[in-house]
Amino acid sequence: MTDQEEIARQTLQKYWGYGAFRPLQWEAIQEVLERRDSLVVLPTGGGKSLCYQVPATMREGMMVVVSPLIALMKDQVDALRENGIAAAAINSSLNAEEKREITSQIRNGELKLLYVAPEKLCTSGMISFLQQVKVSAFAIDEAHCISTWGHQFRPEYRLLGSLREHFPEADLHAYTATATEQVRNDICEQLKLREPRVLVGNFDRPNLVYRIRQRENLDRQLSEFLDQQSGNAGIIYCITRRKVDELTERLRDNGYSVTAYHAGLDHETRVRAQDDFLSERTEIVVATIAFGMGIDKSNVRFVVHTGASKSVENYQQEAGRAGRDGLPADCVMFYSGQDFMTWRRMMSDLTGESAEIAERQLERMSKFCSSLQCRHRTLVEHFGQEYEAESCGACDVCLGEMELMPDSLIVAQKILSCVVRVEQKFGADYVAQVLTGSRDQRILSNGHEELSTYGLLKAYRKSAVRGWIEQLLDQQFLMRRGDHQTLAVTDAGRAVFHREAEPQLTRVTQKKTRPDRAERGSGQLEESARELFEALRTLRRQLAEEQQIPSFIVFGDVSLIDMANKKPTTSAEFLQIHGVGQKKAEQYGEAFLAEIQKFTASEADEVSASIPTE
Ligand code: ADP
Ligand code: ZN
């Protein structure tokens, strides 16, 4: 290990309380220390912030961090200060006095990191001010926002193209979780990076368990899932605002701790929803995709999609908000073929190339949903990387929860025949009803109970048959036509009648397996430590509320688990806990040690009381 690497490691331990770098962090830090431009692509939760924060504390002068959202800056600055690092943010929410204070800190060279939004940074006043002080480097967070190829283009990011000119001495570093080649090249070009070193991390997130299910009865499917998650923080995504409102209300009526978030709500309501979630006053946020960017809460334990995402990139980002702390987290998607129609409707104002890109992305997403290939592998390969392992042990496919129907061909033939028998004039729901032998009035008045295909699949639930129809649509053996979305058989579908093509239909297997979590990563809470963990969680919430910062900034779940397992009794032992740096040990050590002490004492009392006296 070089001297520099050793110093960086000590910095990490001293301020953050972490014992080792994650993959590529050291390489990324080295680029900043050696003042070479760089582009770092790491998945969400990969630890991008440390890639510039660690060297910023080691280098002379102040680093300017460009970040798109005020909420995001605020959390980052709070977290840095909690760790004893001088940081501040300049944005529109500051009052005159706060602004003066920060300005004088900058002039006096007291700050290590300054967070600024791009539109603010690129004003002439700000640029000439920063030219007078010593800016060592720029870190551009969420750098994909500069590219129209990305999924979150923000026009104000384009202004950053002028940084190179205004600050020829400073080195530039870009960070993103979006890994497509096009976006990567675009970032380097737009920012005019000078022969940047491009570091691309491994896109797999082994601690996330992915499951994709056909949506049958959402409320039932959702409550089955949520009931295993009691007390955990999670996000539930819906495609439309209306769905968000409706679902929030239903969940609230059923006693869940939920709040809604979408762009149609006023600013104040949104800020409150976000605050409640960060400070753990509410467990679950039901939201459109407007929610998430800028939420760097590390202990989100699950992300549910109640409909398909609009692209695989979006899915990776949205699901990726779970488990940033590296502990196991669940990602479940309940989808239906209808979702893609909904997206098409919502994106109908796109034209030309953007419309084509959007359509291709929907198609890939649809394939991803219905495929029977390992989810981890599919995601990793989608981002142009190789996946080595045979089985991931952490997705519905590898866990054996999904299986190929042994008689796919026959079931498919029955469905396709039925579509022909109703003269290709009815929709998916109706066809499923006929096949399962429904006595619905519409069917009887059409005389369809007389058809040879009536009741052919009555051994199965209607929702299952409905699911297979979607799969046949996905695999293009069926298509939808006209305003009424009636089903029709394609040429490929006709080939199925002659056994010249074979659809692959899947179903959920009955056996319920849970992944063996003990095998996956550290940070497992020992069963006997649960009670203490809960007590520490309460203490964390109180301390966070007193200071009006989010709980996870006080300590992440990994730290609390480590404390509950190890039960430190001295400050020296406390410093050994994951995520405890010097500043936090001084600030919180006493409170947490006291809580642990109280707990172990009462346990000892219980034990001695239970020992029979002679
Ligand atoms: P990203 O921006 O890439 O999504 P963050 O920088 O927010 O990721 O980091 C995610 C979480 O991982 C944070 O809670 C952070 O403190 C933690 N983390 C980052 N690097 C390390 C490390 N080397 N050891 C332990 N935890 C880390
Ligand atoms: Zn898998």
mmCIF file of C-alpha atoms in Angstrom, residues 385-529:
data_model
loop_
_atom_site.group_PDB
_atom_site.id
_atom_site.type_symbol
_atom_site.label_atom_id
_atom_site.label_comp_id
_atom_site.label_asym_id
_atom_site.label_seq_id
_atom_site.Cartn_x
_atom_site.Cartn_y
_atom_site.Cartn_z
ATOM 1 C CA GLN A 385 -21.025 -6.257 -18.221
ATOM 2 C CA GLU A 386 -20.590 -9.957 -17.746
ATOM 3 C CA TYR A 387 -22.208 -11.930 -14.996
ATOM 4 C CA GLU A 388 -20.089 -14.822 -13.841
ATOM 5 C CA ALA A 389 -22.171 -16.785 -11.371
ATOM 6 C CA GLU A 390 -24.422 -19.586 -12.555
ATOM 7 C CA SER A 391 -27.119 -18.640 -10.070
ATOM 8 C CA CYS A 392 -27.436 -15.445 -8.051
ATOM 9 C CA GLY A 393 -29.400 -16.952 -5.171
ATOM 10 C CA ALA A 394 -31.251 -13.659 -4.916
ATOM 11 C CA CYS A 395 -33.951 -13.488 -7.580
ATOM 12 C CA ASP A 396 -37.249 -15.244 -8.163
ATOM 13 C CA VAL A 397 -35.801 -17.205 -11.085
ATOM 14 C CA CYS A 398 -32.725 -18.539 -9.282
ATOM 15 C CA LEU A 399 -34.659 -19.188 -6.102
ATOM 16 C CA GLY A 400 -36.921 -21.463 -8.129
ATOM 17 C CA GLU A 401 -40.021 -19.393 -7.503
ATOM 18 C CA MET A 402 -40.806 -19.203 -11.209
ATOM 19 C CA GLU A 403 -41.066 -22.196 -13.454
ATOM 20 C CA LEU A 404 -41.798 -23.034 -17.042
ATOM 21 C CA MET A 405 -45.230 -24.588 -17.515
ATOM 22 C CA PRO A 406 -44.553 -28.190 -18.505
ATOM 23 C CA ASP A 407 -47.408 -28.090 -21.046
ATOM 24 C CA SER A 408 -46.834 -24.580 -22.396
ATOM 25 C CA LEU A 409 -47.590 -25.577 -25.952
ATOM 26 C CA ILE A 410 -50.982 -27.066 -25.196
ATOM 27 C CA VAL A 411 -52.045 -24.220 -22.939
ATOM 28 C CA ALA A 412 -50.945 -21.718 -25.591
ATOM 29 C CA GLN A 413 -52.867 -23.577 -28.279
ATOM 30 C CA LYS A 414 -56.006 -23.503 -26.141
ATOM 31 C CA ILE A 415 -55.694 -19.762 -25.600
ATOM 32 C CA LEU A 416 -54.979 -18.980 -29.237
ATOM 33 C CA SER A 417 -57.875 -21.191 -30.382
ATOM 34 C CA CYS A 418 -60.196 -19.365 -28.071
ATOM 35 C CA VAL A 419 -59.147 -16.010 -29.511
ATOM 36 C CA VAL A 420 -60.011 -17.336 -32.962
ATOM 37 C CA ARG A 421 -63.323 -18.824 -31.750
ATOM 38 C CA VAL A 422 -64.514 -15.460 -30.424
ATOM 39 C CA GLU A 423 -63.641 -14.129 -33.883
ATOM 40 C CA GLN A 424 -60.822 -11.891 -32.578
ATOM 41 C CA LYS A 425 -63.428 -9.441 -31.338
ATOM 42 C CA PHE A 426 -62.793 -9.484 -27.597
ATOM 43 C CA GLY A 427 -60.173 -8.345 -25.106
ATOM 44 C CA ALA A 428 -57.888 -10.322 -22.810
ATOM 45 C CA ASP A 429 -60.180 -10.306 -19.833
ATOM 46 C CA TYR A 430 -63.093 -11.692 -21.763
ATOM 47 C CA VAL A 431 -61.044 -14.446 -23.371
ATOM 48 C CA ALA A 432 -59.739 -15.496 -19.961
ATOM 49 C CA GLN A 433 -63.311 -15.648 -18.689
ATOM 50 C CA VAL A 434 -64.415 -17.875 -21.555
ATOM 51 C CA LEU A 435 -61.448 -20.194 -21.053
ATOM 52 C CA THR A 436 -62.095 -20.565 -17.338
ATOM 53 C CA GLY A 437 -65.813 -21.202 -17.876
ATOM 54 C CA SER A 438 -67.272 -18.060 -16.366
ATOM 55 C CA ARG A 439 -71.064 -17.716 -16.144
ATOM 56 C CA ASP A 440 -70.775 -13.991 -16.725
ATOM 57 C CA GLN A 441 -73.891 -12.441 -18.281
ATOM 58 C CA ARG A 442 -71.973 -11.101 -21.269
ATOM 59 C CA ILE A 443 -70.680 -14.541 -22.131
ATOM 60 C CA LEU A 444 -74.082 -16.156 -21.844
ATOM 61 C CA SER A 445 -75.796 -13.496 -23.952
ATOM 62 C CA ASN A 446 -73.152 -13.962 -26.640
ATOM 63 C CA GLY A 447 -73.786 -17.688 -26.488
ATOM 64 C CA HIS A 448 -70.099 -18.275 -25.879
ATOM 65 C CA GLU A 449 -70.709 -21.013 -23.339
ATOM 66 C CA GLU A 450 -71.400 -23.114 -26.421
ATOM 67 C CA LEU A 451 -67.894 -22.680 -27.839
ATOM 68 C CA SER A 452 -65.578 -25.686 -27.975
ATOM 69 C CA THR A 453 -62.984 -23.670 -26.068
ATOM 70 C CA TYR A 454 -65.364 -22.693 -23.253
ATOM 71 C CA GLY A 455 -63.977 -23.856 -19.902
ATOM 72 C CA LEU A 456 -60.907 -25.483 -21.498
ATOM 73 C CA LEU A 457 -58.666 -24.016 -18.798
ATOM 74 C CA LYS A 458 -61.066 -24.182 -15.903
ATOM 75 C CA ALA A 459 -58.476 -25.996 -13.828
ATOM 76 C CA TYR A 460 -56.640 -22.674 -13.493
ATOM 77 C CA ARG A 461 -57.470 -19.342 -11.923
ATOM 78 C CA LYS A 462 -58.614 -16.632 -14.270
ATOM 79 C CA SER A 463 -55.719 -14.429 -13.160
ATOM 80 C CA ALA A 464 -53.260 -17.128 -14.219
ATOM 81 C CA VAL A 465 -54.839 -17.418 -17.663
ATOM 82 C CA ARG A 466 -54.852 -13.640 -17.934
ATOM 83 C CA GLY A 467 -51.129 -13.717 -17.159
ATOM 84 C CA TRP A 468 -50.414 -16.246 -19.918
ATOM 85 C CA ILE A 469 -52.301 -14.092 -22.394
ATOM 86 C CA GLU A 470 -49.911 -11.258 -21.484
ATOM 87 C CA GLN A 471 -46.970 -13.563 -21.989
ATOM 88 C CA LEU A 472 -48.279 -14.567 -25.425
ATOM 89 C CA LEU A 473 -48.624 -10.877 -26.239
ATOM 90 C CA ASP A 474 -45.065 -10.231 -25.043
ATOM 91 C CA GLN A 475 -43.777 -13.078 -27.149
ATOM 92 C CA GLN A 476 -45.782 -11.772 -30.098
ATOM 93 C CA PHE A 477 -47.995 -14.773 -30.648
ATOM 94 C CA LEU A 478 -50.920 -12.449 -29.980
ATOM 95 C CA MET A 479 -51.449 -8.764 -30.665
ATOM 96 C CA ARG A 480 -53.910 -6.125 -29.570
ATOM 97 C CA ARG A 481 -55.965 -4.212 -32.120
ATOM 98 C CA GLY A 482 -58.078 -1.092 -32.260
ATOM 99 C CA ASP A 483 -59.583 1.110 -29.591
ATOM 100 C CA HIS A 484 -61.056 -1.846 -27.766
ATOM 101 C CA GLN A 485 -57.726 -3.636 -27.547
ATOM 102 C CA THR A 486 -59.213 -6.799 -28.925
ATOM 103 C CA LEU A 487 -56.922 -9.789 -29.224
ATOM 104 C CA ALA A 488 -55.816 -11.180 -32.563
ATOM 105 C CA VAL A 489 -53.538 -14.082 -33.470
ATOM 106 C CA THR A 490 -50.315 -13.154 -35.295
ATOM 107 C CA ASP A 491 -48.567 -15.198 -37.991
ATOM 108 C CA ALA A 492 -46.222 -16.517 -35.330
ATOM 109 C CA GLY A 493 -49.323 -17.452 -33.342
ATOM 110 C CA ARG A 494 -50.691 -19.460 -36.269
ATOM 111 C CA ALA A 495 -47.435 -21.379 -36.416
ATOM 112 C CA VAL A 496 -48.163 -22.536 -32.857
ATOM 113 C CA PHE A 497 -51.227 -24.426 -34.102
ATOM 114 C CA HIS A 498 -48.937 -26.495 -36.305
ATOM 115 C CA ARG A 499 -46.371 -26.925 -33.547
ATOM 116 C CA GLU A 500 -43.914 -24.904 -35.605
ATOM 117 C CA ALA A 501 -43.327 -22.415 -32.807
ATOM 118 C CA GLU A 502 -43.396 -22.997 -29.096
ATOM 119 C CA PRO A 503 -44.290 -20.292 -26.591
ATOM 120 C CA GLN A 504 -42.728 -20.423 -23.154
ATOM 121 C CA LEU A 505 -45.265 -19.843 -20.455
ATOM 122 C CA THR A 506 -44.220 -19.436 -16.865
ATOM 123 C CA ARG A 507 -45.975 -19.679 -13.551
ATOM 124 C CA VAL A 508 -45.185 -19.023 -9.943
ATOM 125 C CA THR A 509 -44.258 -22.236 -8.184
ATOM 126 C CA GLN A 510 -46.158 -23.025 -5.072
ATOM 127 C CA LYS A 511 -43.220 -23.620 -2.782
ATOM 128 C CA LYS A 512 -42.370 -20.453 -0.901
ATOM 129 C CA THR A 513 -38.688 -19.975 -0.442
ATOM 130 C CA ARG A 514 -36.861 -17.199 1.297
ATOM 131 C CA PRO A 515 -33.260 -16.591 0.389
ATOM 132 C CA ASP A 516 -30.784 -17.688 2.943
ATOM 133 C CA ARG A 517 -29.870 -14.255 4.108
ATOM 134 C CA ALA A 518 -27.217 -15.358 6.531
ATOM 135 C CA GLU A 519 -25.112 -16.245 3.532
ATOM 136 C CA ARG A 520 -25.332 -12.860 1.991
ATOM 137 C CA GLY A 521 -23.035 -10.293 3.445
ATOM 138 C CA SER A 522 -22.357 -9.255 6.972
ATOM 139 C CA GLY A 523 -24.479 -7.036 9.139
ATOM 140 C CA GLN A 524 -26.837 -9.792 10.146
ATOM 141 C CA LEU A 525 -28.692 -8.936 13.336
ATOM 142 C CA GLU A 526 -28.375 -11.746 15.843
ATOM 143 C CA GLU A 527 -31.798 -12.823 17.035
ATOM 144 C CA SER A 528 -30.947 -12.167 20.684
ATOM 145 C CA ALA A 529 -29.950 -8.603 19.808
#
